[in-house]
Amino acid sequence: MTLARRTLLAAGMGSLAAPRLARAQAPERVRVILNFRQDGGTAGYLLALSRGYYREVGLEVSIDGSGGSGDAVTRTASGAYQIGTADLSTLVEFFTRNPATAPVYVAALHDISPQAIISLAHSNIGVPRDLIGKRIGQGPADATSRMFPAFCRINGLDINSMRREQVTPALRDQMLLTRQVDAVTGFDQTVFFNLKANGANPETIRMMRYADHGMDLPGNGVIAGRAFLAERPDTVRRFLAASTRCWHEVMANPRQAAAELKRQFPLLEEGIEAERIAFIRDRLMVTPRTRAEGLGFLSAARVAESITMVREGFELTGGVPSVEQVFDPRPLPPMEERRLRVA
């Protein structure tokens, strides 16, 4: 689903500190692709658009959903979209195959990756070895499914000891509920609330997070096309400033954010989306690292560790990306704008 494009007042392409200096110029058009569909997990971007924050910094933004991080990375690399949201591990894996066109990670949203294996209590899956002999439902392009071979390798599992079934995101969670599969791979903040919305007792939902089993990677963040970032770094900077502003507001008031999303996307359940936003805030975004460094930032050491982990997990043989090739923090807003505002 594509958000309707807004007709914008003329706004400048000047610096963030003084955007009013160039108001005579037309707004810049920027196409953004999400790592999945529109819901509370992407509220900071969706509401920055509807609240007019992108317009205020001279951008005319449109936002589309996708089939997963792999899809978002590929489309951003192609130039069809200038900015996207995607999982860092998926981006690193893509870089080893396409170093010349791979997008660049410019801001982390999830300090802790939401990648997880989700099951129901009757499947008796609690640790990685419990997956042996089980049926696992997986999507074709989402980050968690793409990283599953690495999860198995790191945890000493023979991936051929389980039966993997490729399913569409629309069918994945329903197949788990109807016991057609024993577990699914996906983002915890997506699958948990999908199951709950479809009647599953939350107490029966089991989530085995990759981060708790040898894969403490950052998760979703903002990516920018490599050529686009080189040619228009200030555009990326303004996008991040407006998005960061809105994410602070979303984290401070999940219920209000969910109510606004409901008005835009009537099929969403307002209560579920409010819970999803709080879940993401408390489990993925607010951590000791983000309290110290603010939203969006990753240390060079952590990026290097992530690159090594992805390469070893996938047994990749392509060129080794440098930290600078994967993550460019220069477009990030200053610390005073990134500093957490929640208790």
Tab-separated table of C-alpha atoms in Angstrom:
chain	number	residue	atom	x	y	z
A	1	MET	CA	0.000	0.000	0.000
A	2	THR	CA	1.366	3.471	-0.907
A	3	LEU	CA	0.654	6.506	1.222
A	4	ALA	CA	-0.975	9.235	-0.814
A	5	ARG	CA	1.552	11.815	-1.828
A	6	ARG	CA	1.056	15.180	-0.249
A	7	THR	CA	1.158	18.433	-2.194
A	8	LEU	CA	3.709	20.445	-0.333
A	9	LEU	CA	4.320	24.115	0.283
A	10	ALA	CA	7.552	25.338	-1.230
A	11	ALA	CA	10.422	24.633	1.149
A	12	GLY	CA	14.140	24.883	0.988
A	13	MET	CA	17.003	22.485	0.604
A	14	GLY	CA	19.145	24.476	2.993
A	15	SER	CA	20.742	23.229	6.200
A	16	LEU	CA	18.696	21.743	9.014
A	17	ALA	CA	19.695	24.627	11.255
A	18	ALA	CA	18.095	27.164	8.935
A	19	PRO	CA	15.567	25.466	6.587
A	20	ARG	CA	13.681	28.703	5.961
A	21	LEU	CA	16.590	30.191	4.003
A	22	ALA	CA	15.601	28.506	0.732
A	23	ARG	CA	11.811	28.403	0.858
A	24	ALA	CA	11.522	29.512	-2.747
A	25	GLN	CA	12.657	26.144	-4.045
A	26	ALA	CA	10.332	23.260	-4.757
A	27	PRO	CA	10.403	20.304	-2.322
A	28	GLU	CA	12.581	17.319	-3.124
A	29	ARG	CA	10.780	14.094	-3.930
A	30	VAL	CA	12.025	11.070	-2.015
A	31	ARG	CA	10.672	7.542	-2.375
A	32	VAL	CA	10.963	5.396	0.743
A	33	ILE	CA	10.463	1.639	0.976
A	34	LEU	CA	9.803	-0.082	4.289
A	35	ASN	CA	11.190	-3.468	5.289
A	36	PHE	CA	7.632	-4.802	5.594
A	37	ARG	CA	4.113	-3.447	5.726
A	38	GLN	CA	2.794	-0.316	7.418
A	39	ASP	CA	2.053	-0.795	11.137
A	40	GLY	CA	3.227	0.365	14.544
A	41	GLY	CA	6.707	-0.896	13.783
A	42	THR	CA	7.129	1.853	11.193
A	43	ALA	CA	5.038	4.516	12.948
A	44	GLY	CA	7.864	7.034	13.211
A	45	TYR	CA	8.142	7.292	9.435
A	46	LEU	CA	4.438	7.086	8.647
A	47	LEU	CA	3.505	9.780	11.157
A	48	ALA	CA	6.423	12.023	10.224
A	49	LEU	CA	4.752	12.080	6.819
A	50	SER	CA	1.171	12.623	7.987
A	51	ARG	CA	2.177	15.212	10.607
A	52	GLY	CA	4.044	17.200	7.984
A	53	TYR	CA	7.547	16.849	9.454
A	54	TYR	CA	9.126	15.887	6.131
A	55	ARG	CA	7.353	18.798	4.470
A	56	GLU	CA	8.835	21.154	7.065
A	57	VAL	CA	12.361	20.201	5.981
A	58	GLY	CA	11.626	20.517	2.286
A	59	LEU	CA	10.886	16.906	1.361
A	60	GLU	CA	7.969	15.401	-0.518
A	61	VAL	CA	8.046	11.815	0.734
A	62	SER	CA	6.089	8.756	-0.390
A	63	ILE	CA	6.262	5.484	1.553
A	64	ASP	CA	5.653	1.943	0.294
A	65	GLY	CA	5.621	-1.425	2.027
A	66	SER	CA	7.606	-4.433	0.825
A	67	GLY	CA	8.024	-8.176	1.256
A	68	GLY	CA	10.932	-7.955	3.687
A	69	SER	CA	14.395	-6.513	4.266
A	70	GLY	CA	15.846	-8.354	1.286
A	71	ASP	CA	13.218	-6.791	-0.936
A	72	ALA	CA	13.826	-3.314	0.522
A	73	VAL	CA	17.607	-3.570	0.096
A	74	THR	CA	17.304	-4.763	-3.495
A	75	ARG	CA	14.898	-2.024	-4.509
A	76	THR	CA	16.978	0.683	-2.843
A	77	ALA	CA	20.098	-0.639	-4.552
A	78	SER	CA	18.323	-0.491	-7.909
A	79	GLY	CA	17.590	3.213	-7.494
A	80	ALA	CA	13.822	2.703	-7.608
A	81	TYR	CA	13.796	4.026	-4.035
A	82	GLN	CA	16.239	6.498	-2.576
A	83	ILE	CA	15.767	5.576	1.098
A	84	GLY	CA	14.566	2.426	2.812
A	85	THR	CA	14.402	0.590	6.094
A	86	ALA	CA	16.157	-2.743	6.399
A	87	ASP	CA	17.952	-5.111	8.702
A	88	LEU	CA	21.715	-4.591	9.033
A	89	SER	CA	22.557	-8.283	8.607
A	90	THR	CA	20.634	-8.447	5.321
A	91	LEU	CA	22.494	-5.385	4.082
A	92	VAL	CA	25.899	-6.899	4.924
A	93	GLU	CA	25.013	-10.130	3.141
A	94	PHE	CA	23.854	-8.157	0.079
A	95	PHE	CA	27.084	-6.122	0.067
A	96	THR	CA	29.274	-9.204	-0.307
A	97	ARG	CA	27.496	-9.990	-3.581
A	98	ASN	CA	26.909	-6.432	-4.828
A	99	PRO	CA	29.570	-4.133	-3.360
A	100	ALA	CA	29.217	-1.446	-6.019
A	101	THR	CA	25.475	-0.918	-5.564
A	102	ALA	CA	24.764	-1.958	-1.968
A	103	PRO	CA	22.923	0.736	0.006
A	104	VAL	CA	24.458	2.267	3.116
A	105	TYR	CA	23.067	1.931	6.645
A	106	VAL	CA	22.777	5.486	8.011
A	107	ALA	CA	20.791	5.127	11.254
A	108	ALA	CA	19.865	2.254	13.548
A	109	LEU	CA	16.280	2.025	14.770
A	110	HIS	CA	16.494	-1.276	16.669
A	111	ASP	CA	19.546	-1.467	18.893
A	112	ILE	CA	18.651	-5.131	19.426
A	113	SER	CA	17.519	-7.235	16.485
A	114	PRO	CA	13.900	-8.476	16.597
A	115	GLN	CA	14.835	-11.616	14.634
A	116	ALA	CA	13.322	-14.642	16.353
A	117	ILE	CA	11.921	-18.138	15.986
A	118	ILE	CA	8.339	-18.104	17.207
A	119	SER	CA	6.321	-21.130	18.235
A	120	LEU	CA	3.378	-22.105	20.437
A	121	ALA	CA	3.700	-24.008	23.687
A	122	HIS	CA	2.483	-27.313	22.242
A	123	SER	CA	5.542	-27.507	19.961
A	124	ASN	CA	7.917	-27.710	22.962
A	125	ILE	CA	10.572	-25.475	21.403
A	126	GLY	CA	12.677	-23.677	23.977
A	127	VAL	CA	16.300	-23.947	22.826
A	128	PRO	CA	17.894	-24.280	19.379
A	129	ARG	CA	18.298	-28.072	19.489
A	130	ASP	CA	14.517	-28.399	19.926
A	131	LEU	CA	14.171	-27.377	16.270
A	132	ILE	CA	15.548	-30.719	15.083
A	133	GLY	CA	12.814	-32.656	13.288
A	134	LYS	CA	10.417	-29.705	13.316
A	135	ARG	CA	8.613	-27.960	10.454
A	136	ILE	CA	9.696	-24.323	10.109
A	137	GLY	CA	7.653	-21.791	8.111
A	138	GLN	CA	9.782	-19.101	6.483
A	139	GLY	CA	9.333	-16.195	4.116
A	140	PRO	CA	11.355	-15.692	0.931
A	141	ALA	CA	12.814	-12.239	1.646
A	142	ASP	CA	12.549	-11.286	5.319
A	143	ALA	CA	15.730	-10.801	7.330
A	144	THR	CA	15.060	-13.529	9.893
A	145	SER	CA	14.540	-16.214	7.264
A	146	ARG	CA	17.635	-15.124	5.361
A	147	MET	CA	19.703	-15.269	8.561
A	148	PHE	CA	18.342	-18.660	9.658
A	149	PRO	CA	21.214	-20.650	8.062
A	150	ALA	CA	23.631	-18.469	10.037
A	151	PHE	CA	21.637	-19.066	13.231
A	152	CYS	CA	21.855	-22.813	12.657
A	153	ARG	CA	25.578	-22.716	11.938
A	154	ILE	CA	26.367	-20.603	14.995
A	155	ASN	CA	24.295	-22.891	17.201
A	156	GLY	CA	25.684	-26.147	15.805
A	157	LEU	CA	22.500	-27.285	14.062
A	158	ASP	CA	22.319	-29.225	10.829
A	159	ILE	CA	19.862	-27.204	8.789
A	160	ASN	CA	18.848	-30.400	6.983
A	161	SER	CA	17.652	-31.891	10.268
A	162	MET	CA	14.463	-29.833	10.067
A	163	ARG	CA	11.909	-29.277	7.322
A	164	ARG	CA	11.713	-25.719	6.070
A	165	GLU	CA	8.623	-24.602	4.189
A	166	GLN	CA	8.589	-21.337	2.273
A	167	VAL	CA	5.376	-19.413	2.880
A	168	THR	CA	4.140	-15.918	2.152
A	169	PRO	CA	4.074	-13.408	5.009
A	170	ALA	CA	0.272	-13.367	4.752
A	171	LEU	CA	0.035	-17.120	5.422
A	172	ARG	CA	2.973	-17.632	7.792
A	173	ASP	CA	1.311	-16.883	11.114
A	174	GLN	CA	-1.943	-18.593	10.189
A	175	MET	CA	-0.014	-21.764	9.393
A	176	LEU	CA	1.485	-21.656	12.865
A	177	LEU	CA	-1.925	-21.191	14.466
A	178	THR	CA	-3.405	-24.087	12.499
A	179	ARG	CA	-0.406	-26.332	13.317
A	180	GLN	CA	0.673	-26.733	9.713
A	181	VAL	CA	4.151	-25.755	10.914
A	182	ASP	CA	5.754	-26.070	14.348
A	183	ALA	CA	7.507	-22.701	14.289
A	184	VAL	CA	8.063	-19.677	12.070
A	185	THR	CA	10.916	-17.237	11.609
A	186	GLY	CA	10.163	-13.534	11.764
A	187	PHE	CA	10.436	-10.369	13.787
A	188	ASP	CA	9.164	-10.922	17.327
A	189	GLN	CA	7.320	-7.593	17.307
A	190	THR	CA	5.479	-8.608	14.124
A	191	VAL	CA	4.612	-12.260	14.707
A	192	PHE	CA	3.740	-11.950	18.403
A	193	PHE	CA	1.074	-9.324	17.781
A	194	ASN	CA	-0.206	-10.995	14.627
A	195	LEU	CA	-0.793	-14.171	16.652
A	196	LYS	CA	-2.424	-12.222	19.455
A	197	ALA	CA	-4.685	-10.369	17.028
A	198	ASN	CA	-5.785	-13.734	15.634
A	199	GLY	CA	-6.806	-15.122	18.992
A	200	ALA	CA	-3.656	-16.794	20.319
A	201	ASN	CA	-3.210	-16.728	24.095
A	202	PRO	CA	-0.072	-14.592	24.640
A	203	GLU	CA	1.005	-16.937	27.445
A	204	THR	CA	1.352	-19.773	24.923
A	205	ILE	CA	3.584	-17.841	22.510
A	206	ARG	CA	7.263	-18.786	22.711
A	207	MET	CA	9.945	-16.537	21.200
A	208	MET	CA	13.552	-17.654	20.783
A	209	ARG	CA	15.441	-14.524	19.802
A	210	TYR	CA	18.592	-14.717	17.729
A	211	ALA	CA	20.129	-12.073	20.007
A	212	ASP	CA	19.931	-14.490	22.944
A	213	HIS	CA	21.660	-17.270	21.016
A	214	GLY	CA	24.930	-15.918	19.734
A	215	MET	CA	23.706	-13.240	17.338
A	216	ASP	CA	23.551	-9.895	19.149
A	217	LEU	CA	23.134	-7.801	16.032
A	218	PRO	CA	21.507	-4.404	15.535
A	219	GLY	CA	18.187	-4.714	13.749
A	220	ASN	CA	16.241	-2.460	11.430
A	221	GLY	CA	17.468	0.952	10.511
A	222	VAL	CA	17.446	3.487	7.703
A	223	ILE	CA	19.382	2.749	4.528
A	224	ALA	CA	20.175	5.118	1.675
A	225	GLY	CA	21.139	4.387	-1.905
A	226	ARG	CA	24.932	4.588	-2.239
A	227	ALA	CA	24.908	7.072	-5.126
A	228	PHE	CA	22.024	9.030	-3.620
A	229	LEU	CA	23.871	9.450	-0.315
A	230	ALA	CA	27.011	10.600	-2.102
A	231	GLU	CA	25.138	13.114	-4.237
A	232	ARG	CA	22.530	14.379	-1.751
A	233	PRO	CA	23.764	13.840	1.816
A	234	ASP	CA	21.776	16.798	3.106
A	235	THR	CA	18.541	15.216	1.864
A	236	VAL	CA	19.309	12.095	3.901
A	237	ARG	CA	20.210	14.285	6.870
A	238	ARG	CA	16.879	16.081	6.728
A	239	PHE	CA	14.976	12.810	6.406
A	240	LEU	CA	16.697	11.446	9.513
A	241	ALA	CA	16.085	14.635	11.480
A	242	ALA	CA	12.338	14.570	10.773
A	243	SER	CA	12.118	10.808	11.424
A	244	THR	CA	14.030	11.044	14.701
A	245	ARG	CA	11.769	13.846	15.888
A	246	CYS	CA	8.706	11.709	15.237
A	247	TRP	CA	10.133	8.525	16.786
A	248	HIS	CA	10.658	10.418	20.057
A	249	GLU	CA	6.989	11.397	19.989
A	250	VAL	CA	5.823	7.903	19.078
A	251	MET	CA	7.785	6.348	21.938
A	252	ALA	CA	6.396	8.906	24.378
A	253	ASN	CA	2.764	8.299	23.409
A	254	PRO	CA	2.110	4.918	21.757
A	255	ARG	CA	-1.661	5.206	22.135
A	256	GLN	CA	-1.862	8.499	20.289
A	257	ALA	CA	0.406	7.146	17.546
A	258	ALA	CA	-1.748	4.031	17.202
A	259	ALA	CA	-4.906	6.127	16.967
A	260	GLU	CA	-3.409	8.163	14.127
A	261	LEU	CA	-2.290	5.008	12.328
A	262	LYS	CA	-5.787	3.579	12.652
A	263	ARG	CA	-7.225	6.617	10.880
A	264	GLN	CA	-4.774	6.113	8.007
A	265	PHE	CA	-5.023	2.321	7.861
A	266	PRO	CA	-8.492	1.266	9.049
A	267	LEU	CA	-7.686	-2.454	9.018
A	268	LEU	CA	-5.137	-2.025	11.809
A	269	GLU	CA	-6.267	-2.758	15.378
A	270	GLU	CA	-5.536	0.307	17.461
A	271	GLY	CA	-4.940	-1.542	20.737
A	272	ILE	CA	-2.586	-4.044	19.124
A	273	GLU	CA	-0.563	-1.292	17.455
A	274	ALA	CA	-0.225	0.657	20.718
A	275	GLU	CA	1.101	-2.481	22.379
A	276	ARG	CA	3.431	-3.146	19.440
A	277	ILE	CA	4.959	0.319	19.688
A	278	ALA	CA	5.513	-0.054	23.442
A	279	PHE	CA	7.011	-3.517	22.859
A	280	ILE	CA	9.483	-2.169	20.296
A	281	ARG	CA	10.379	0.790	22.489
A	282	ASP	CA	10.992	-1.236	25.650
A	283	ARG	CA	12.646	-4.318	24.137
A	284	LEU	CA	14.439	-3.114	21.037
A	285	MET	CA	15.023	0.639	21.132
A	286	VAL	CA	15.637	1.708	24.724
A	287	THR	CA	18.831	-0.004	25.860
A	288	PRO	CA	21.917	1.016	27.858
A	289	ARG	CA	23.638	1.735	24.531
A	290	THR	CA	20.932	4.067	23.229
A	291	ARG	CA	20.694	5.788	26.603
A	292	ALA	CA	24.385	6.582	26.297
A	293	GLU	CA	24.614	7.322	22.573
A	294	GLY	CA	21.108	8.340	21.495
A	295	LEU	CA	18.916	6.968	18.726
A	296	GLY	CA	20.518	5.904	15.493
A	297	PHE	CA	24.176	5.593	16.461
A	298	LEU	CA	26.317	2.448	16.262
A	299	SER	CA	29.927	2.221	17.360
A	300	ALA	CA	32.497	1.192	14.777
A	301	ALA	CA	33.386	-1.792	16.956
A	302	ARG	CA	29.808	-3.069	16.970
A	303	VAL	CA	29.449	-2.680	13.207
A	304	ALA	CA	32.720	-4.571	12.721
A	305	GLU	CA	31.512	-7.372	15.004
A	306	SER	CA	28.244	-7.542	13.056
A	307	ILE	CA	30.063	-7.797	9.729
A	308	THR	CA	32.222	-10.629	11.066
A	309	MET	CA	29.225	-12.460	12.523
A	310	VAL	CA	27.231	-12.277	9.295
A	311	ARG	CA	30.175	-13.368	7.162
A	312	GLU	CA	30.983	-16.319	9.410
A	313	GLY	CA	27.368	-17.305	9.849
A	314	PHE	CA	26.728	-17.345	6.101
A	315	GLU	CA	30.226	-18.601	5.259
A	316	LEU	CA	30.418	-15.740	2.776
A	317	THR	CA	33.381	-15.624	0.432
A	318	GLY	CA	32.851	-12.278	-1.250
A	319	GLY	CA	34.732	-9.091	-0.501
A	320	VAL	CA	34.859	-8.043	3.136
A	321	PRO	CA	33.124	-4.666	3.563
A	322	SER	CA	34.747	-2.106	5.792
A	323	VAL	CA	32.802	-0.451	8.589
A	324	GLU	CA	32.713	2.765	6.572
A	325	GLN	CA	31.244	1.013	3.543
A	326	VAL	CA	28.401	-0.453	5.598
A	327	PHE	CA	27.559	2.345	8.050
A	328	ASP	CA	27.872	6.092	7.592
A	329	PRO	CA	26.820	8.045	10.707
A	330	ARG	CA	27.508	11.474	9.227
A	331	PRO	CA	23.856	12.209	8.277
A	332	LEU	CA	22.680	11.519	11.856
A	333	PRO	CA	21.142	14.422	13.778
A	334	PRO	CA	23.278	15.893	16.576
A	335	MET	CA	23.222	14.219	19.985
A	336	GLU	CA	20.798	16.734	21.460
A	337	GLU	CA	18.211	15.611	18.897
A	338	ARG	CA	18.958	11.916	19.284
A	339	ARG	CA	19.059	11.752	23.104
A	340	LEU	CA	16.283	9.561	24.534
A	341	ARG	CA	13.345	11.383	26.115
A	342	VAL	CA	11.632	8.429	27.788
A	343	ALA	CA	12.213	7.296	31.365
